[in-house]
mmCIF file with all atom_site columns, C-alpha atoms in Angstrom:
data_model
loop_
_atom_site.group_PDB
_atom_site.id
_atom_site.type_symbol
_atom_site.label_atom_id
_atom_site.label_alt_id
_atom_site.label_comp_id
_atom_site.label_asym_id
_atom_site.label_entity_id
_atom_site.label_seq_id
_atom_site.pdbx_PDB_ins_code
_atom_site.Cartn_x
_atom_site.Cartn_y
_atom_site.Cartn_z
_atom_site.occupancy
_atom_site.B_iso_or_equiv
_atom_site.pdbx_formal_charge
_atom_site.auth_seq_id
_atom_site.auth_comp_id
_atom_site.auth_asym_id
_atom_site.auth_atom_id
_atom_site.pdbx_PDB_model_num
ATOM 1   C CA . MET A 1 1   ? 0.000   0.000  0.000   1.00 54.00 ? 24  MET A CA 1
ATOM 2   C CA . LYS A 1 2   ? 2.879   2.359  0.804   1.00 55.00 ? 25  LYS A CA 1
ATOM 3   C CA . GLN A 1 3   ? 4.440   1.607  -2.593  1.00 55.00 ? 26  GLN A CA 1
ATOM 4   C CA . ALA A 1 4   ? 1.201   2.497  -4.394  1.00 54.00 ? 27  ALA A CA 1
ATOM 5   C CA . GLY A 1 5   ? 1.001   5.820  -2.496  1.00 54.00 ? 28  GLY A CA 1
ATOM 6   C CA . LEU A 1 6   ? 4.641   6.587  -3.299  1.00 47.00 ? 29  LEU A CA 1
ATOM 7   C CA . LEU A 1 7   ? 4.074   5.687  -6.948  1.00 48.00 ? 30  LEU A CA 1
ATOM 8   C CA . ASN A 1 8   ? 1.002   7.961  -7.123  1.00 56.00 ? 31  ASN A CA 1
ATOM 9   C CA . ARG A 1 9   ? 2.970   10.875 -5.606  1.00 54.00 ? 32  ARG A CA 1
ATOM 10  C CA . THR A 1 10  ? 5.831   10.294 -8.036  1.00 49.00 ? 33  THR A CA 1
ATOM 11  C CA . VAL A 1 11  ? 3.434   10.241 -11.002 1.00 46.00 ? 34  VAL A CA 1
ATOM 12  C CA . ILE A 1 12  ? 1.751   13.428 -9.778  1.00 48.00 ? 35  ILE A CA 1
ATOM 13  C CA . ILE A 1 13  ? 5.092   15.208 -9.330  1.00 45.00 ? 36  ILE A CA 1
ATOM 14  C CA . VAL A 1 14  ? 6.281   14.131 -12.793 1.00 42.00 ? 37  VAL A CA 1
ATOM 15  C CA . LEU A 1 15  ? 2.999   15.295 -14.344 1.00 41.00 ? 38  LEU A CA 1
ATOM 16  C CA . MET A 1 16  ? 3.236   18.625 -12.525 1.00 43.00 ? 39  MET A CA 1
ATOM 17  C CA . VAL A 1 17  ? 6.788   19.152 -13.800 1.00 41.00 ? 40  VAL A CA 1
ATOM 18  C CA . LEU A 1 18  ? 5.730   18.271 -17.357 1.00 41.00 ? 41  LEU A CA 1
ATOM 19  C CA . VAL A 1 19  ? 2.673   20.534 -17.257 1.00 39.00 ? 42  VAL A CA 1
ATOM 20  C CA . HIS A 1 20  ? 4.746   23.364 -15.782 1.00 41.00 ? 43  HIS A CA 1
ATOM 21  C CA . GLY A 1 21  ? 7.370   22.919 -18.514 1.00 43.00 ? 44  GLY A CA 1
ATOM 22  C CA . LEU A 1 22  ? 4.751   22.939 -21.269 1.00 36.00 ? 45  LEU A CA 1
ATOM 23  C CA . TYR A 1 23  ? 2.927   25.890 -19.737 1.00 35.00 ? 46  TYR A CA 1
ATOM 24  C CA . SER A 1 24  ? 6.177   27.861 -19.315 1.00 33.00 ? 47  SER A CA 1
ATOM 25  C CA . SER A 1 25  ? 7.125   27.186 -22.940 1.00 31.00 ? 48  SER A CA 1
ATOM 26  C CA . PHE A 1 26  ? 3.725   28.350 -24.125 1.00 32.00 ? 49  PHE A CA 1
ATOM 27  C CA . ILE A 1 27  ? 3.783   31.467 -21.974 1.00 32.00 ? 50  ILE A CA 1
ATOM 28  C CA . SER A 1 28  ? 7.270   32.460 -23.114 1.00 29.00 ? 51  SER A CA 1
ATOM 29  C CA . ILE A 1 29  ? 5.972   32.686 -26.677 1.00 33.00 ? 52  ILE A CA 1
ATOM 30  C CA . ALA A 1 30  ? 3.455   35.358 -25.670 1.00 37.00 ? 53  ALA A CA 1
ATOM 31  C CA . GLN A 1 31  ? 5.857   37.344 -23.490 1.00 38.00 ? 54  GLN A CA 1
ATOM 32  C CA . PRO A 1 32  ? 8.065   40.148 -24.825 1.00 43.00 ? 55  PRO A CA 1
ATOM 33  C CA . ASP A 1 33  ? 11.436  38.982 -26.058 1.00 47.00 ? 56  ASP A CA 1
ATOM 34  C CA . GLY A 1 34  ? 13.210  41.928 -24.477 1.00 45.00 ? 57  GLY A CA 1
ATOM 35  C CA . GLU A 1 35  ? 13.112  43.900 -27.710 1.00 65.00 ? 58  GLU A CA 1
ATOM 36  C CA . ASP A 1 36  ? 11.562  47.337 -27.429 1.00 81.00 ? 59  ASP A CA 1
ATOM 37  C CA . ARG A 1 37  ? 8.681   47.806 -29.818 1.00 92.00 ? 60  ARG A CA 1
ATOM 38  C CA . LEU A 1 38  ? 9.245   51.553 -29.887 1.00 95.00 ? 61  LEU A CA 1
ATOM 39  C CA . GLU A 1 39  ? 11.843  54.255 -29.381 1.00 96.00 ? 62  GLU A CA 1
ATOM 40  C CA . VAL A 1 40  ? 11.230  57.552 -27.624 1.00 96.00 ? 63  VAL A CA 1
ATOM 41  C CA . GLY A 1 41  ? 13.015  60.779 -28.522 1.00 97.00 ? 64  GLY A CA 1
ATOM 42  C CA . LEU A 1 42  ? 12.667  64.314 -27.201 1.00 97.00 ? 65  LEU A CA 1
ATOM 43  C CA . VAL A 1 43  ? 12.919  67.593 -29.104 1.00 97.00 ? 66  VAL A CA 1
ATOM 44  C CA . LEU A 1 44  ? 12.855  71.044 -27.500 1.00 95.00 ? 67  LEU A CA 1
ATOM 45  C CA . GLN A 1 45  ? 11.647  74.254 -29.074 1.00 93.00 ? 68  GLN A CA 1
ATOM 46  C CA . HIS A 1 46  ? 14.287  76.988 -29.567 1.00 88.00 ? 69  HIS A CA 1
ATOM 47  C CA . ASP A 1 47  ? 17.095  74.400 -29.791 1.00 90.00 ? 70  ASP A CA 1
ATOM 48  C CA . GLY A 1 48  ? 16.659  73.755 -26.074 1.00 91.00 ? 71  GLY A CA 1
ATOM 49  C CA . ILE A 1 49  ? 17.660  77.299 -25.074 1.00 93.00 ? 72  ILE A CA 1
ATOM 50  C CA . VAL A 1 50  ? 14.982  78.868 -22.876 1.00 92.00 ? 73  VAL A CA 1
ATOM 51  C CA . LYS A 1 51  ? 14.485  81.761 -20.487 1.00 91.00 ? 74  LYS A CA 1
ATOM 52  C CA . ALA A 1 52  ? 13.148  81.800 -16.955 1.00 91.00 ? 75  ALA A CA 1
ATOM 53  C CA . GLU A 1 53  ? 9.437   82.626 -16.691 1.00 92.00 ? 76  GLU A CA 1
ATOM 54  C CA . GLU A 1 54  ? 8.760   81.576 -20.286 1.00 93.00 ? 77  GLU A CA 1
ATOM 55  C CA . THR A 1 55  ? 6.923   78.641 -21.824 1.00 95.00 ? 78  THR A CA 1
ATOM 56  C CA . PHE A 1 56  ? 8.444   76.449 -24.528 1.00 96.00 ? 79  PHE A CA 1
ATOM 57  C CA . GLY A 1 57  ? 7.374   73.271 -26.311 1.00 97.00 ? 80  GLY A CA 1
ATOM 58  C CA . LEU A 1 58  ? 8.589   69.720 -25.756 1.00 97.00 ? 81  LEU A CA 1
ATOM 59  C CA . ALA A 1 59  ? 7.883   67.152 -28.473 1.00 97.00 ? 82  ALA A CA 1
ATOM 60  C CA . VAL A 1 60  ? 7.844   63.512 -27.365 1.00 98.00 ? 83  VAL A CA 1
ATOM 61  C CA . VAL A 1 61  ? 8.516   61.500 -30.527 1.00 98.00 ? 84  VAL A CA 1
ATOM 62  C CA . ILE A 1 62  ? 7.379   57.871 -30.377 1.00 97.00 ? 85  ILE A CA 1
ATOM 63  C CA . ASP A 1 63  ? 8.662   55.703 -33.252 1.00 97.00 ? 86  ASP A CA 1
ATOM 64  C CA . LEU A 1 64  ? 7.067   52.254 -33.400 1.00 96.00 ? 87  LEU A CA 1
ATOM 65  C CA . MET A 1 65  ? 8.505   49.214 -35.144 1.00 95.00 ? 88  MET A CA 1
ATOM 66  C CA . ASP A 1 66  ? 6.688   48.067 -38.289 1.00 93.00 ? 89  ASP A CA 1
ATOM 67  C CA . SER A 1 67  ? 3.485   46.092 -37.624 1.00 91.00 ? 90  SER A CA 1
ATOM 68  C CA . TRP A 1 68  ? 3.247   47.230 -33.982 1.00 95.00 ? 91  TRP A CA 1
ATOM 69  C CA . HIS A 1 69  ? 0.835   49.745 -32.472 1.00 95.00 ? 92  HIS A CA 1
ATOM 70  C CA . ILE A 1 70  ? 0.017   51.289 -29.088 1.00 96.00 ? 93  ILE A CA 1
ATOM 71  C CA . TYR A 1 71  ? -3.250  52.639 -27.758 1.00 96.00 ? 94  TYR A CA 1
ATOM 72  C CA . PRO A 1 72  ? -4.131  56.357 -27.646 1.00 96.00 ? 95  PRO A CA 1
ATOM 73  C CA . GLY A 1 73  ? -2.816  58.620 -24.911 1.00 95.00 ? 96  GLY A CA 1
ATOM 74  C CA . LEU A 1 74  ? -4.332  58.916 -21.466 1.00 95.00 ? 97  LEU A CA 1
ATOM 75  C CA . GLY A 1 75  ? -6.820  61.779 -21.479 1.00 93.00 ? 98  GLY A CA 1
ATOM 76  C CA . SER A 1 76  ? -6.890  62.099 -25.281 1.00 94.00 ? 99  SER A CA 1
ATOM 77  C CA . ASP A 1 77  ? -10.124 62.284 -27.253 1.00 94.00 ? 100 ASP A CA 1
ATOM 78  C CA . ASP A 1 78  ? -9.267  58.862 -28.739 1.00 94.00 ? 101 ASP A CA 1
ATOM 79  C CA . GLU A 1 79  ? -8.650  57.056 -25.414 1.00 94.00 ? 102 GLU A CA 1
ATOM 80  C CA . LEU A 1 80  ? -10.400 53.664 -25.399 1.00 91.00 ? 103 LEU A CA 1
ATOM 81  C CA . ALA A 1 81  ? -12.208 52.384 -22.317 1.00 91.00 ? 104 ALA A CA 1
ATOM 82  C CA . GLY A 1 82  ? -11.002 48.920 -21.361 1.00 91.00 ? 105 GLY A CA 1
ATOM 83  C CA . TYR A 1 83  ? -7.621  49.259 -23.104 1.00 92.00 ? 106 TYR A CA 1
ATOM 84  C CA . ILE A 1 84  ? -4.253  50.282 -21.658 1.00 96.00 ? 107 ILE A CA 1
ATOM 85  C CA . ALA A 1 85  ? -3.806  53.925 -22.621 1.00 96.00 ? 108 ALA A CA 1
ATOM 86  C CA . THR A 1 86  ? -0.348  55.246 -23.430 1.00 97.00 ? 109 THR A CA 1
ATOM 87  C CA . GLU A 1 87  ? 0.899   57.432 -20.573 1.00 97.00 ? 110 GLU A CA 1
ATOM 88  C CA . LEU A 1 88  ? 3.571   60.104 -20.395 1.00 98.00 ? 111 LEU A CA 1
ATOM 89  C CA . GLU A 1 89  ? 5.415   60.933 -17.165 1.00 98.00 ? 112 GLU A CA 1
ATOM 90  C CA . LEU A 1 90  ? 7.833   63.855 -17.153 1.00 98.00 ? 113 LEU A CA 1
ATOM 91  C CA . THR A 1 91  ? 10.645  64.497 -14.703 1.00 98.00 ? 114 THR A CA 1
ATOM 92  C CA . LEU A 1 92  ? 11.302  68.225 -14.590 1.00 98.00 ? 115 LEU A CA 1
ATOM 93  C CA . PRO A 1 93  ? 13.763  70.389 -12.682 1.00 96.00 ? 116 PRO A CA 1
ATOM 94  C CA . ASP A 1 94  ? 12.487  72.200 -9.575  1.00 95.00 ? 117 ASP A CA 1
ATOM 95  C CA . GLY A 1 95  ? 10.416  75.238 -10.489 1.00 94.00 ? 118 GLY A CA 1
ATOM 96  C CA . TRP A 1 96  ? 9.427   73.934 -13.942 1.00 97.00 ? 119 TRP A CA 1
ATOM 97  C CA . VAL A 1 97  ? 5.787   73.100 -14.700 1.00 97.00 ? 120 VAL A CA 1
ATOM 98  C CA . ALA A 1 98  ? 4.332   70.958 -17.492 1.00 98.00 ? 121 ALA A CA 1
ATOM 99  C CA . GLY A 1 99  ? 1.005   71.774 -19.109 1.00 97.00 ? 122 GLY A CA 1
ATOM 100 C CA . SER A 1 100 ? -1.468  69.230 -20.457 1.00 97.00 ? 123 SER A CA 1
ATOM 101 C CA . VAL A 1 101 ? -0.216  66.659 -22.959 1.00 97.00 ? 124 VAL A CA 1
ATOM 102 C CA . GLN A 1 102 ? -1.484  67.259 -26.487 1.00 97.00 ? 125 GLN A CA 1
ATOM 103 C CA . TRP A 1 103 ? -1.747  63.731 -27.910 1.00 97.00 ? 126 TRP A CA 1
ATOM 104 C CA . PRO A 1 104 ? -1.817  63.105 -31.670 1.00 97.00 ? 127 PRO A CA 1
ATOM 105 C CA . LYS A 1 105 ? -4.967  61.936 -33.416 1.00 96.00 ? 128 LYS A CA 1
ATOM 106 C CA . ALA A 1 106 ? -5.183  58.132 -33.511 1.00 96.00 ? 129 ALA A CA 1
ATOM 107 C CA . HIS A 1 107 ? -6.341  56.212 -36.585 1.00 92.00 ? 130 HIS A CA 1
ATOM 108 C CA . ASP A 1 108 ? -8.537  53.153 -37.181 1.00 92.00 ? 131 ASP A CA 1
ATOM 109 C CA . PHE A 1 109 ? -7.012  49.678 -36.986 1.00 88.00 ? 132 PHE A CA 1
ATOM 110 C CA . LEU A 1 110 ? -8.517  46.191 -37.352 1.00 85.00 ? 133 LEU A CA 1
ATOM 111 C CA . PHE A 1 111 ? -7.355  43.879 -34.557 1.00 82.00 ? 134 PHE A CA 1
ATOM 112 C CA . GLY A 1 112 ? -7.778  40.099 -34.402 1.00 80.00 ? 135 GLY A CA 1
ATOM 113 C CA . PRO A 1 113 ? -8.237  37.181 -36.793 1.00 83.00 ? 136 PRO A CA 1
ATOM 114 C CA . GLU A 1 114 ? -10.414 37.598 -39.871 1.00 86.00 ? 137 GLU A CA 1
ATOM 115 C CA . GLY A 1 115 ? -14.077 37.171 -39.064 1.00 88.00 ? 138 GLY A CA 1
ATOM 116 C CA . TYR A 1 116 ? -13.523 38.250 -35.442 1.00 88.00 ? 139 TYR A CA 1
ATOM 117 C CA . GLN A 1 117 ? -11.873 41.591 -35.992 1.00 87.00 ? 140 GLN A CA 1
ATOM 118 C CA . GLU A 1 118 ? -12.475 44.578 -33.798 1.00 87.00 ? 141 GLU A CA 1
ATOM 119 C CA . GLU A 1 119 ? -11.998 48.158 -34.994 1.00 89.00 ? 142 GLU A CA 1
ATOM 120 C CA . LEU A 1 120 ? -9.782  50.154 -32.631 1.00 91.00 ? 143 LEU A CA 1
ATOM 121 C CA . ARG A 1 121 ? -8.098  53.557 -32.561 1.00 93.00 ? 144 ARG A CA 1
ATOM 122 C CA . VAL A 1 122 ? -4.273  53.300 -32.319 1.00 95.00 ? 145 VAL A CA 1
ATOM 123 C CA . TYR A 1 123 ? -0.923  54.972 -32.932 1.00 97.00 ? 146 TYR A CA 1
ATOM 124 C CA . GLU A 1 124 ? 1.364   53.350 -35.523 1.00 95.00 ? 147 GLU A CA 1
ATOM 125 C CA . GLY A 1 125 ? 4.607   54.426 -37.177 1.00 96.00 ? 148 GLY A CA 1
ATOM 126 C CA . ARG A 1 126 ? 5.431   57.814 -35.629 1.00 97.00 ? 149 ARG A CA 1
ATOM 127 C CA . ALA A 1 127 ? 3.299   59.528 -33.003 1.00 97.00 ? 150 ALA A CA 1
ATOM 128 C CA . ILE A 1 128 ? 4.258   62.917 -31.570 1.00 98.00 ? 151 ILE A CA 1
ATOM 129 C CA . ALA A 1 129 ? 2.855   64.282 -28.313 1.00 98.00 ? 152 ALA A CA 1
ATOM 130 C CA . TYR A 1 130 ? 3.414   67.921 -27.381 1.00 98.00 ? 153 TYR A CA 1
ATOM 131 C CA . VAL A 1 131 ? 3.788   69.330 -23.884 1.00 98.00 ? 154 VAL A CA 1
ATOM 132 C CA . PRO A 1 132 ? 4.112   73.017 -23.012 1.00 98.00 ? 155 PRO A CA 1
ATOM 133 C CA . ILE A 1 133 ? 6.647   73.547 -20.212 1.00 97.00 ? 156 ILE A CA 1
ATOM 134 C CA . THR A 1 134 ? 7.019   76.736 -18.209 1.00 97.00 ? 157 THR A CA 1
ATOM 135 C CA . VAL A 1 135 ? 10.335  77.603 -16.598 1.00 96.00 ? 158 VAL A CA 1
ATOM 136 C CA . GLY A 1 136 ? 9.613   79.040 -13.170 1.00 92.00 ? 159 GLY A CA 1
ATOM 137 C CA . GLU A 1 137 ? 10.501  82.451 -11.811 1.00 91.00 ? 160 GLU A CA 1
ATOM 138 C CA . GLY A 1 138 ? 13.991  82.750 -10.350 1.00 89.00 ? 161 GLY A CA 1
ATOM 139 C CA . VAL A 1 139 ? 15.421  79.650 -12.061 1.00 93.00 ? 162 VAL A CA 1
ATOM 140 C CA . ASP A 1 140 ? 19.185  80.042 -12.343 1.00 94.00 ? 163 ASP A CA 1
ATOM 141 C CA . VAL A 1 141 ? 21.006  80.200 -15.670 1.00 95.00 ? 164 VAL A CA 1
ATOM 142 C CA . GLY A 1 142 ? 22.522  76.811 -16.545 1.00 95.00 ? 165 GLY A CA 1
ATOM 143 C CA . MET A 1 143 ? 21.920  73.342 -17.966 1.00 97.00 ? 166 MET A CA 1
ATOM 144 C CA . TYR A 1 144 ? 18.927  71.287 -16.828 1.00 97.00 ? 167 TYR A CA 1
ATOM 145 C CA . GLU A 1 145 ? 17.787  67.744 -17.603 1.00 97.00 ? 168 GLU A CA 1
ATOM 146 C CA . ILE A 1 146 ? 14.261  66.799 -18.645 1.00 97.00 ? 169 ILE A CA 1
ATOM 147 C CA . GLY A 1 147 ? 13.225  63.166 -18.468 1.00 98.00 ? 170 GLY A CA 1
ATOM 148 C CA . ALA A 1 148 ? 10.273  61.411 -20.091 1.00 98.00 ? 171 ALA A CA 1
ATOM 149 C CA . LYS A 1 149 ? 8.865   57.938 -19.489 1.00 97.00 ? 172 LYS A CA 1
ATOM 150 C CA . VAL A 1 150 ? 6.329   56.580 -21.964 1.00 97.00 ? 173 VAL A CA 1
ATOM 151 C CA . LYS A 1 151 ? 4.222   53.724 -20.563 1.00 97.00 ? 174 LYS A CA 1
ATOM 152 C CA . TYR A 1 152 ? 2.457   51.640 -23.188 1.00 97.00 ? 175 TYR A CA 1
ATOM 153 C CA . GLN A 1 153 ? 1.165   48.269 -24.310 1.00 96.00 ? 176 GLN A CA 1
ATOM 154 C CA . ALA A 1 154 ? 2.506   47.208 -27.708 1.00 96.00 ? 177 ALA A CA 1
ATOM 155 C CA . CYS A 1 155 ? 0.343   45.012 -29.920 1.00 92.00 ? 178 CYS A CA 1
ATOM 156 C CA . ASP A 1 156 ? 0.483   43.664 -33.442 1.00 89.00 ? 179 ASP A CA 1
ATOM 157 C CA . ASP A 1 157 ? -2.565  42.487 -35.394 1.00 83.00 ? 180 ASP A CA 1
ATOM 158 C CA . MET A 1 158 ? -2.923  39.290 -33.310 1.00 83.00 ? 181 MET A CA 1
ATOM 159 C CA . ILE A 1 159 ? -1.400  39.688 -29.823 1.00 88.00 ? 182 ILE A CA 1
ATOM 160 C CA . CYS A 1 160 ? -0.665  42.277 -27.163 1.00 91.00 ? 183 CYS A CA 1
ATOM 161 C CA . GLU A 1 161 ? 2.457   42.151 -25.049 1.00 94.00 ? 184 GLU A CA 1
ATOM 162 C CA . MET A 1 162 ? 2.723   42.912 -21.357 1.00 95.00 ? 185 MET A CA 1
ATOM 163 C CA . PRO A 1 163 ? 2.771   46.649 -20.562 1.00 96.00 ? 186 PRO A CA 1
ATOM 164 C CA . ALA A 1 164 ? 6.230   48.212 -20.818 1.00 96.00 ? 187 ALA A CA 1
ATOM 165 C CA . SER A 1 165 ? 7.922   51.601 -20.657 1.00 96.00 ? 188 SER A CA 1
ATOM 166 C CA . SER A 1 166 ? 10.639  53.486 -22.489 1.00 96.00 ? 189 SER A CA 1
ATOM 167 C CA . ASP A 1 167 ? 12.661  56.451 -21.191 1.00 96.00 ? 190 ASP A CA 1
ATOM 168 C CA . ALA A 1 168 ? 14.360  59.427 -22.814 1.00 97.00 ? 191 ALA A CA 1
ATOM 169 C CA . LEU A 1 169 ? 16.405  62.390 -21.558 1.00 97.00 ? 192 LEU A CA 1
ATOM 170 C CA . ILE A 1 170 ? 17.267  65.775 -23.001 1.00 97.00 ? 193 ILE A CA 1
ATOM 171 C CA . GLU A 1 171 ? 19.093  68.847 -21.716 1.00 96.00 ? 194 GLU A CA 1
ATOM 172 C CA . ALA A 1 172 ? 17.754  72.381 -21.803 1.00 96.00 ? 195 ALA A CA 1
ATOM 173 C CA . LYS A 1 173 ? 19.785  75.516 -21.261 1.00 96.00 ? 196 LYS A CA 1
ATOM 174 C CA . VAL A 1 174 ? 18.322  78.394 -19.296 1.00 95.00 ? 197 VAL A CA 1
ATOM 175 C CA . SER A 1 175 ? 19.849  81.611 -20.592 1.00 92.00 ? 198 SER A CA 1
ATOM 176 C CA . ASP A 1 176 ? 19.329  85.262 -19.807 1.00 85.00 ? 199 ASP A CA 1
ATOM 177 C CA . ALA A 1 177 ? 20.772  86.401 -23.162 1.00 72.00 ? 200 ALA A CA 1
ATOM 178 C CA . LEU A 1 178 ? 18.034  87.270 -25.646 1.00 58.00 ? 201 LEU A CA 1
ATOM 179 C CA . ASP A 1 179 ? 20.200  86.482 -28.678 1.00 57.00 ? 202 ASP A CA 1
ATOM 180 C CA . GLU A 1 180 ? 20.696  82.856 -27.536 1.00 57.00 ? 203 GLU A CA 1
ATOM 181 C CA . VAL A 1 181 ? 16.985  82.071 -27.632 1.00 54.00 ? 204 VAL A CA 1
ATOM 182 C CA . THR A 1 182 ? 16.419  81.291 -31.321 1.00 54.00 ? 205 THR A CA 1
ATOM 183 C CA . GLU A 1 183 ? 13.460  80.583 -33.524 1.00 54.00 ? 206 GLU A CA 1
ATOM 184 C CA . ASP A 1 184 ? 12.383  76.960 -33.916 1.00 50.00 ? 207 ASP A CA 1
ATOM 185 C CA . SER A 1 185 ? 14.900  74.918 -35.812 1.00 43.00 ? 208 SER A CA 1
ATOM 186 C CA . ALA A 1 186 ? 13.403  71.466 -35.224 1.00 44.00 ? 209 ALA A CA 1
ATOM 187 C CA . GLU A 1 187 ? 11.056  70.225 -37.916 1.00 51.00 ? 210 GLU A CA 1
ATOM 188 C CA . VAL A 1 188 ? 9.134   68.223 -35.321 1.00 50.00 ? 211 VAL A CA 1
ATOM 189 C CA . ILE A 1 189 ? 8.080   71.305 -33.311 1.00 52.00 ? 212 ILE A CA 1
#
């Protein structure tokens, strides 16, 4: 009787190991492979040269890999209930204030296998969000770093990956010289 109980436990343990191995192999197919599905870049108005007490524009440029999309930005007119909205978090120097994010217009996309497709609004290719930033009163002349974190869920036409994020940094120069603050030179802004 003890041998039968030991045999049953051994069979159960072997089955659990096999099921776990099969399940883990299946799950790893649906998980991200560590490759970012997008790149984030930052562009500042006026070549990144700003003055205290003034507002300038920050462009957050999101370039997605071919065949991948992300959902519209949090708070945008295109945001979809029940889907993971793209979010933007900025890290600004003390005394700097960000205005509301101006998300780009999303476009229609058919998601899922033929016959079961759902029409969604998404960003593909290049999406550019704009944020007005005001440099506070009394900010010293010098170089300052602005950080951006884009949180998103990347999907292709059949699957969605786990939510991820991508970071970018850029430097801005606060100047008190009027001739240093130039007109826009970046095509993106």
